[in-house]
Short mmCIF file of C-alpha atoms in Angstrom, two decimals:
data_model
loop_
_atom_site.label_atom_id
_atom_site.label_comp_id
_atom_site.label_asym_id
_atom_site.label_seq_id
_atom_site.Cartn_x
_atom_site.Cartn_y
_atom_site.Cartn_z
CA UNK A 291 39.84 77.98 111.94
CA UNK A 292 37.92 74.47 110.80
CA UNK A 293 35.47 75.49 108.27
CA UNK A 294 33.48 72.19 108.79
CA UNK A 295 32.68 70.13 112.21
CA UNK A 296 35.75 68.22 111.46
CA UNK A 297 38.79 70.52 113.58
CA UNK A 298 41.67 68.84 112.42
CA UNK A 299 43.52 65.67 111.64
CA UNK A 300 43.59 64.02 115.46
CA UNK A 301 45.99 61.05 115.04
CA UNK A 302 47.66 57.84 112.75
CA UNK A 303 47.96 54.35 113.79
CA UNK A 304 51.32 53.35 111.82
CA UNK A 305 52.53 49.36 111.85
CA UNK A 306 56.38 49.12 112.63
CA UNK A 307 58.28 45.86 112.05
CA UNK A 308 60.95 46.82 115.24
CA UNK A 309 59.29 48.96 117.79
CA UNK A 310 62.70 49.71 119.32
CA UNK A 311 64.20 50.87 116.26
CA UNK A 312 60.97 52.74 115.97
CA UNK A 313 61.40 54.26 119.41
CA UNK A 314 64.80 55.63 118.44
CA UNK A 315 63.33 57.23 115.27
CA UNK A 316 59.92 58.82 115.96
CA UNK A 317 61.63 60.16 119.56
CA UNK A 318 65.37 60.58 118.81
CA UNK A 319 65.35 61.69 115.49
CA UNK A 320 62.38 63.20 114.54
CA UNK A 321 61.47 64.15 118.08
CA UNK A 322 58.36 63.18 118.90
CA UNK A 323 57.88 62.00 123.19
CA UNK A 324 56.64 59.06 124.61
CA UNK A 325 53.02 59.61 126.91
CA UNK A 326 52.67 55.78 127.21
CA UNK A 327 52.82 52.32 126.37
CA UNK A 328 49.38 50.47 126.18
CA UNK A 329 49.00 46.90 127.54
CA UNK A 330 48.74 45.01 124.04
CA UNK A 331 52.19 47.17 123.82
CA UNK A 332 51.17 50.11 121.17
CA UNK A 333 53.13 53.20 121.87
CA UNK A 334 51.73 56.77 121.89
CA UNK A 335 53.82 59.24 121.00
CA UNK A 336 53.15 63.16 120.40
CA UNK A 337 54.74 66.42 119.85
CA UNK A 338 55.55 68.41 122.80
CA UNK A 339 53.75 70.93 121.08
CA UNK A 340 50.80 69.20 121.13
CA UNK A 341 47.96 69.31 123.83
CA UNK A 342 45.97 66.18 123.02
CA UNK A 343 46.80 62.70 124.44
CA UNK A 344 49.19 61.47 121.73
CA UNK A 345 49.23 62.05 118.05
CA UNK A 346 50.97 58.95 116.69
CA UNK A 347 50.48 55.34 117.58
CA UNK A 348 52.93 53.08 117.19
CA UNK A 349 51.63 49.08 116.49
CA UNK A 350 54.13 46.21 116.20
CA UNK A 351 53.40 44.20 112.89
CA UNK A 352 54.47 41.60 110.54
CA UNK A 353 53.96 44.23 107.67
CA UNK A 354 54.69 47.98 107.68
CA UNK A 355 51.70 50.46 106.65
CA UNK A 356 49.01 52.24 108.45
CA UNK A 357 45.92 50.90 110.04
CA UNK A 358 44.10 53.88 110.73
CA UNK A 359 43.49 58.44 110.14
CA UNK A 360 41.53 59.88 112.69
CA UNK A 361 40.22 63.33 112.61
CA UNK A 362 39.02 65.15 115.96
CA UNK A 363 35.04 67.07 115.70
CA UNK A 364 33.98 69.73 117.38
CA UNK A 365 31.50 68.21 119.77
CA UNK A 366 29.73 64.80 120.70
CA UNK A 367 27.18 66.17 118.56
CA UNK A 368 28.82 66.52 115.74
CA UNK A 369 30.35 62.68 115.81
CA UNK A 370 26.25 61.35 116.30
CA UNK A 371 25.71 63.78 113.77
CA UNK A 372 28.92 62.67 111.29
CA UNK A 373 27.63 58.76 112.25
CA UNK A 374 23.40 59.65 110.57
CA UNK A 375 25.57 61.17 107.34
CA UNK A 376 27.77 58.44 106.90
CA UNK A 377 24.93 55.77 107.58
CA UNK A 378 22.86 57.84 104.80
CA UNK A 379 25.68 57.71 102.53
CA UNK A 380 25.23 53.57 102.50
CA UNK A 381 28.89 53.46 104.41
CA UNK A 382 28.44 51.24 107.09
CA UNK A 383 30.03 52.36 110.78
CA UNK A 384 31.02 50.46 113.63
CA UNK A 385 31.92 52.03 117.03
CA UNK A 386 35.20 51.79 119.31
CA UNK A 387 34.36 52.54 122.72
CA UNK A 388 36.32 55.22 125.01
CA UNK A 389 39.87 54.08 126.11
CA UNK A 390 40.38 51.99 123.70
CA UNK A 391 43.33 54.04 123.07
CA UNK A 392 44.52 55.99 126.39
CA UNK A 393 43.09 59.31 126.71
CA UNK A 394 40.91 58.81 123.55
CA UNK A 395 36.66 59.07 123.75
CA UNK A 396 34.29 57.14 121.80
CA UNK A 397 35.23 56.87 118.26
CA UNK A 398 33.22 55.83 114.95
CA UNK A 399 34.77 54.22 112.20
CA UNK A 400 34.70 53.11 108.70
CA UNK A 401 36.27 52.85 105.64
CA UNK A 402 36.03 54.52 102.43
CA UNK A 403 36.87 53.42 98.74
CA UNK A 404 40.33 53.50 98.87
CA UNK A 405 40.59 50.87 101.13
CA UNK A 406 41.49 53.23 104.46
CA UNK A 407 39.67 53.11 108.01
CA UNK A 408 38.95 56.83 108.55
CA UNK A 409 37.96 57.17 112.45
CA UNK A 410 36.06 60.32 114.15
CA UNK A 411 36.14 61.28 117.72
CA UNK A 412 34.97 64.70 120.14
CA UNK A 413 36.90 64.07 123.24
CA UNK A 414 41.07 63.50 124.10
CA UNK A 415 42.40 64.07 127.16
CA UNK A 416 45.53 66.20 127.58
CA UNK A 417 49.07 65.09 128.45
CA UNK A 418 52.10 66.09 129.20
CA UNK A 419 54.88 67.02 127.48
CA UNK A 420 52.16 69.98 126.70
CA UNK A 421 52.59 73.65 125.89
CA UNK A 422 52.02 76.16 128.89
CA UNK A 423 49.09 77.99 129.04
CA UNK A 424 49.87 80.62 131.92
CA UNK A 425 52.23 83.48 131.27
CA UNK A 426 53.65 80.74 128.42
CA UNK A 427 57.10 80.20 127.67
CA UNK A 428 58.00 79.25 123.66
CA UNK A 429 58.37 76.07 125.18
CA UNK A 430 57.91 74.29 128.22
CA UNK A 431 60.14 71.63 127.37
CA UNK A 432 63.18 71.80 125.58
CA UNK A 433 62.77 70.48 121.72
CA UNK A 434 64.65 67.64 120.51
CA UNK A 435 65.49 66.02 117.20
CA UNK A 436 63.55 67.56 114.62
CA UNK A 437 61.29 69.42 116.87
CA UNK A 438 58.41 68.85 115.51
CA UNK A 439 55.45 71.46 115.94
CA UNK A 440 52.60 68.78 115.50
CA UNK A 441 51.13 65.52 113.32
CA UNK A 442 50.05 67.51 110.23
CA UNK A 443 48.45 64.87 107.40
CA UNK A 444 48.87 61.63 105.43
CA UNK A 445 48.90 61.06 101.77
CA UNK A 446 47.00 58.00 101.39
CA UNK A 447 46.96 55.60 97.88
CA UNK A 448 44.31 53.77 96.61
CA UNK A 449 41.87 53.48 93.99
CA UNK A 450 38.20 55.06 93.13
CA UNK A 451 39.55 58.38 94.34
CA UNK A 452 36.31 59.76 92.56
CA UNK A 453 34.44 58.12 95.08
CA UNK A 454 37.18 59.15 97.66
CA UNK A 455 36.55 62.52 96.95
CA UNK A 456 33.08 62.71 96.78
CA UNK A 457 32.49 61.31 100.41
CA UNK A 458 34.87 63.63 101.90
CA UNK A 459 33.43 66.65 100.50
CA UNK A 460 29.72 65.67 100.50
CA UNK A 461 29.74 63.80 103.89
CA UNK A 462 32.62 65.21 105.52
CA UNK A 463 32.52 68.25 104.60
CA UNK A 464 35.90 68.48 103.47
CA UNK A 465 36.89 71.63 100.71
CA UNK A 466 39.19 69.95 97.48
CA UNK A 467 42.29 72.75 97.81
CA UNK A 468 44.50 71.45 94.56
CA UNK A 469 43.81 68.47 92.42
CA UNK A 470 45.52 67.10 89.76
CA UNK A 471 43.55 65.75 86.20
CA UNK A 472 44.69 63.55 83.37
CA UNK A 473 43.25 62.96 80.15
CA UNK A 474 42.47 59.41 81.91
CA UNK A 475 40.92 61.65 84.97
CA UNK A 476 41.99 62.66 88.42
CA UNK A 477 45.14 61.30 89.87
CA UNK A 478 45.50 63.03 93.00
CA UNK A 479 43.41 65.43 95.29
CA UNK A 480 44.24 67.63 98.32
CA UNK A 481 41.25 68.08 100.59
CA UNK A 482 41.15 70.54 103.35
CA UNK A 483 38.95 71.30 106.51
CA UNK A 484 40.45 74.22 107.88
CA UNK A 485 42.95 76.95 106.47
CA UNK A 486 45.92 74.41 105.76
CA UNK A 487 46.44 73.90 101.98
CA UNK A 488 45.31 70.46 103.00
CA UNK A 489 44.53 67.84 106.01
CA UNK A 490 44.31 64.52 104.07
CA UNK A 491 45.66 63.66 100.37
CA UNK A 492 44.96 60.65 97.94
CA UNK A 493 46.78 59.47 94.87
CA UNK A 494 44.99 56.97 92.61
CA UNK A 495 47.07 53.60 93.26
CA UNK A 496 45.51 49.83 92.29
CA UNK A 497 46.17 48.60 95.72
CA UNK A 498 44.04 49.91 98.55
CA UNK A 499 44.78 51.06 102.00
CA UNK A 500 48.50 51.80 101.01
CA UNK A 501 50.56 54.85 102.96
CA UNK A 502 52.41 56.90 100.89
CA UNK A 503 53.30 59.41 103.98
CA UNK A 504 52.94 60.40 107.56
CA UNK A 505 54.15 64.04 107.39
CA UNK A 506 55.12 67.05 110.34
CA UNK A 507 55.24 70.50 110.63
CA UNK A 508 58.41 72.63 111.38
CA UNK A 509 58.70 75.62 112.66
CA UNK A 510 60.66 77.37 109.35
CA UNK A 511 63.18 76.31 106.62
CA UNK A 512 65.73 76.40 108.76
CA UNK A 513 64.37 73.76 110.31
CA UNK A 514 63.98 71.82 107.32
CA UNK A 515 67.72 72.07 106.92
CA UNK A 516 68.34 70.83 110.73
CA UNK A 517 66.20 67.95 109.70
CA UNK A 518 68.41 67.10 106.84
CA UNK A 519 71.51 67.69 109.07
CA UNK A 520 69.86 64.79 111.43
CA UNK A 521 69.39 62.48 108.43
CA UNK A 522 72.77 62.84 106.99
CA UNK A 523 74.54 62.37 110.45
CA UNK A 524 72.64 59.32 111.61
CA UNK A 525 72.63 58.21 107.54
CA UNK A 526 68.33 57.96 107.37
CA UNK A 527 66.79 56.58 104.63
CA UNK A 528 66.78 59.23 102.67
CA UNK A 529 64.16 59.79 99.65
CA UNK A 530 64.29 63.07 98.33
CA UNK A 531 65.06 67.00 99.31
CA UNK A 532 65.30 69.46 101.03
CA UNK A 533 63.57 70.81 98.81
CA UNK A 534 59.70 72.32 97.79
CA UNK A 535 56.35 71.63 96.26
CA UNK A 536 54.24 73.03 93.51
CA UNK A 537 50.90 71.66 95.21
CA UNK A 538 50.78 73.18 98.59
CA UNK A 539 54.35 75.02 98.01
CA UNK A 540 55.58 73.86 101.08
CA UNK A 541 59.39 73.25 101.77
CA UNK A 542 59.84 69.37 102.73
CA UNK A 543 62.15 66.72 103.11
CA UNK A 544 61.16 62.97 102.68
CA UNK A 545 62.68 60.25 104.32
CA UNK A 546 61.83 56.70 105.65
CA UNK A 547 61.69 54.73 109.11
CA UNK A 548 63.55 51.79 109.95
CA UNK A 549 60.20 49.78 108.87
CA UNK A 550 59.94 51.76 105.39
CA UNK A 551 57.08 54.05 105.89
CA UNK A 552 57.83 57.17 104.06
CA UNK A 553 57.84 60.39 106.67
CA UNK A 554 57.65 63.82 105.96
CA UNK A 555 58.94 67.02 107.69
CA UNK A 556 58.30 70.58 106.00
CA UNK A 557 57.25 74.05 106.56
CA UNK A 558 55.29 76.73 104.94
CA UNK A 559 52.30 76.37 102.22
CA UNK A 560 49.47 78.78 101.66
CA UNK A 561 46.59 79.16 103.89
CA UNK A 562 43.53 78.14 101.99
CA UNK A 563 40.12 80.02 102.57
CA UNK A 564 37.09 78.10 101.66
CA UNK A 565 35.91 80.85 98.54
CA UNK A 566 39.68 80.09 96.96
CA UNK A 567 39.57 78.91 93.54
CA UNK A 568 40.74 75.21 93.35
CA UNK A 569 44.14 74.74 91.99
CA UNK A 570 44.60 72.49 89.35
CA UNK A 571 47.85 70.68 87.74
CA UNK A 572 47.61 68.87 84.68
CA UNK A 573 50.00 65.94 83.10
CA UNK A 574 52.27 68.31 81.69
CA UNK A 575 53.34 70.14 84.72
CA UNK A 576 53.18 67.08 86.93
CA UNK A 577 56.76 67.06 87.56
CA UNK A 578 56.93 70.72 88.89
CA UNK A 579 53.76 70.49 90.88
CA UNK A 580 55.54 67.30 92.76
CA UNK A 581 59.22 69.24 92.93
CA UNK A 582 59.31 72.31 92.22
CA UNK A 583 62.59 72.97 91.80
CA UNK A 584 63.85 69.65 90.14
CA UNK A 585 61.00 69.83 87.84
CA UNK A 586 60.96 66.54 87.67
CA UNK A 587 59.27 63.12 89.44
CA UNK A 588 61.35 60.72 91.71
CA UNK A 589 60.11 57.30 90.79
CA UNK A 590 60.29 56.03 93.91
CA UNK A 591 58.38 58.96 95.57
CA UNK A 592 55.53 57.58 93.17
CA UNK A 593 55.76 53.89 93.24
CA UNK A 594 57.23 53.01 97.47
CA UNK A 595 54.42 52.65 99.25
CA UNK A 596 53.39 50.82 102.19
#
């Protein structure tokens, strides 16, 4: 249930250095399929899991990183509607027309203070590898790699989260779910617009428009251990875990592509209803809110970024 006219996080634009180690990653490993290849050579890639066109795009750059979040809305409506708020807010919007990306309608974009291009969109078309919908089977097609159950969120650094946050919940429409304050002020904030402990996630950072994460659901913990089983075998670039979060309290695993952009698989977390208190960490407990079991921060996990 989306509690907003914003359904759900729709799908990230990543840069790779080597698409075919890429490939071999996203699809062998983690277990994502191919739909396509686009003519400038981007790759769309989704769970088989998934209905919409693709989930993850796949861009061949100099520099590793992300170049763009979008988030699906409910209706056509809604995006016109989305574009008059933004515009009001003094955030300026350009468009990107349909089939720009395969599959994809009309988008809007913009960026906010962080430095990130946020995109919105109504319409995707379906592809296959897609779950049935008649008499259906657990799966249609058999999962591979990881198996993952769908693109979940990112975790997104940059500065003037303040102003970060206040767009998302007073143009977006976007619920904060768990925050975390200083004495020097907020350092990170989960924001939600459904019943997922969150959909989106920034950390105060001096550099804009860094990626911190691209993360995926699993089915349970067991999967989480699978996961690490297909990291250890293959020897991944591994970060930290198995293990779980404080914020969110969901069981994860962190690990990097061939390009160094940080991924995520996990499972679990609380559902979040939109009268919930707000959960709030402070500097003390910083290190169990991250791990929750360590109880204790990974410096990389705080400063690799890309």
């Amino acid at each position: 249930m989306a509690h907003t006219g914003i359904l759900r996080p729709g799908f990230v634009q990543v840069r790779v250095l080597d698409m075919p180690a890429a490939l071999t990653h996203y699809i062998d490993r983690i277990g994502l399929d191919k739909v396509t290849e686009g003519a400038d050579g981007r790759i769309y890639l989704k769970s088989a899991f998934e209905f919409d066109h693709h989930s993850v795009v796949l861009r061949k750059a100099e520099a590793a990183g992300i170049d763009v979040v979008a988030f699906k809305v409910r209706s056509d409506a809604d995006l016109d509607a989305f574009e008059a708020k933004i515009k009001a807010a003094g955030v300026a919007v350009d468009h990107v027309p349909a089939g720009e990306q395969p599959g994809i309608g009309r988008r809007i974009g913009f960026s906010v203070a962080s430095g990130h291009r946020i995109e919105l969109y109504a319409h995707a078309d379906q592809s296959d590898p897609k779950p049935q919908v008649i008499n259906p089977e657990l799966w249609n097609y058999e999962p591979h790699g990881m198996a993952p159950k769908r693109f979940d969120h990112v975790l997104l650094y940059g500065p003037e989260i303040d102003a970060v946050e206040e767009f998302f919940v007073n143009v977006l429409g976007f619920l904060v779910a768990e925050r975390v304050d200083t004495p020097d002020g907020t350092i990170g904030i989960w924001l939600t617009a459904g019943m997922k402990a969150h959909d989106i996630a920034f950390v105060k950072h001096p550099e804009p428009g860094k990626l911190h994460h691209i993360s995926f659901q699993l089915e349970n913990w067991n999967a989480v251990g699978h996961a690490a089983d297909i990291i250890a075998r293959y020897e991944m670039s591994l970060d930290i875990g198995p293990t779980r979060h404080g914020i969110t309290q969901g069981q994860t695993i962190y690990f990097f592509d061939p390009s160094g952009n940080r991924n995520e698989v996990f499972t679990g977390g609380y559902d979040y209803y939109p009268d919930n208190p707000m959960r709030v960490w402070d500097e003390r407990q910083i290190g169990k809110g991250i791990f929750y079991y360590e109880r204790e921060l990974n410096e990389r996990f705080l400063t690799v970024v890309t």
